[in-house]
């Protein structure tokens, strides 16, 4: 009888842990949505990215 109760407790603990991990996975996927940024910030970051890529390719930044 003690073994049966122990096995039942272990199975219940595994089921609760699986449910909890499933809920955390759902919350994690929902929190990775893209943040809304103003158009000026997007434009500035795009220009800086192009400048950085040009600098790396030509050796002006970080190369040679």
Coordinates of C-alpha atoms in Angstrom, one line a residue:
X1 CA 0.0 0.0 0.0
X2 CA 2.9 2.4 0.8
X3 CA 4.5 1.7 -2.5
X4 CA 1.2 2.5 -4.3
X5 CA 0.9 5.8 -2.5
X6 CA 4.5 6.7 -3.2
X7 CA 4.1 5.8 -6.9
X8 CA 0.9 7.9 -7.1
X9 CA 2.8 10.9 -5.5
X10 CA 5.6 10.6 -8.0
X11 CA 3.3 10.4 -10.9
X12 CA 1.4 13.4 -9.6
X13 CA 4.6 15.4 -9.1
X14 CA 5.7 14.6 -12.7
X15 CA 2.3 15.6 -14.1
X16 CA 2.3 18.9 -12.1
X17 CA 5.9 19.6 -13.3
X18 CA 5.0 18.9 -16.9
X19 CA 1.9 21.2 -16.7
X20 CA 4.0 24.0 -15.1
X21 CA 6.7 23.7 -17.8
X22 CA 4.1 23.8 -20.5
X23 CA 2.6 27.0 -19.1
X24 CA 6.1 28.6 -18.8
X25 CA 6.8 27.6 -22.5
X26 CA 3.5 29.4 -23.6
X27 CA 4.4 32.5 -21.6
X28 CA 8.0 32.5 -23.1
X29 CA 6.7 32.3 -26.7
X30 CA 4.2 35.1 -26.1
X31 CA 6.8 37.4 -24.6
X32 CA 9.1 37.3 -27.7
X33 CA 7.0 39.6 -29.8
X34 CA 8.7 42.4 -31.6
X35 CA 8.7 45.7 -29.8
X36 CA 7.1 48.7 -31.4
X37 CA 9.7 51.4 -32.2
X38 CA 9.3 54.8 -33.8
X39 CA 10.2 55.1 -37.5
X40 CA 13.1 57.5 -36.7
X41 CA 14.7 54.9 -34.4
X42 CA 14.4 52.2 -37.1
X43 CA 15.9 54.5 -39.7
X44 CA 18.8 55.5 -37.6
X45 CA 19.6 51.9 -36.6
X46 CA 19.4 50.8 -40.3
X47 CA 21.8 53.6 -41.3
X48 CA 24.2 52.6 -38.5
X49 CA 24.0 49.0 -39.5
X50 CA 24.9 49.8 -43.1
X51 CA 27.8 52.0 -41.9
X52 CA 29.0 49.2 -39.7
X53 CA 28.8 46.6 -42.5
X54 CA 30.6 49.0 -44.9
X55 CA 33.3 49.6 -42.3
X56 CA 33.9 45.9 -41.6
X57 CA 34.0 45.0 -45.3
X58 CA 36.5 47.7 -46.3
X59 CA 38.7 47.1 -43.3
X60 CA 38.0 50.6 -42.0
X61 CA 36.5 49.1 -38.8
X62 CA 38.1 46.2 -37.0
X63 CA 40.0 44.8 -39.9
X64 CA 43.6 44.6 -41.1

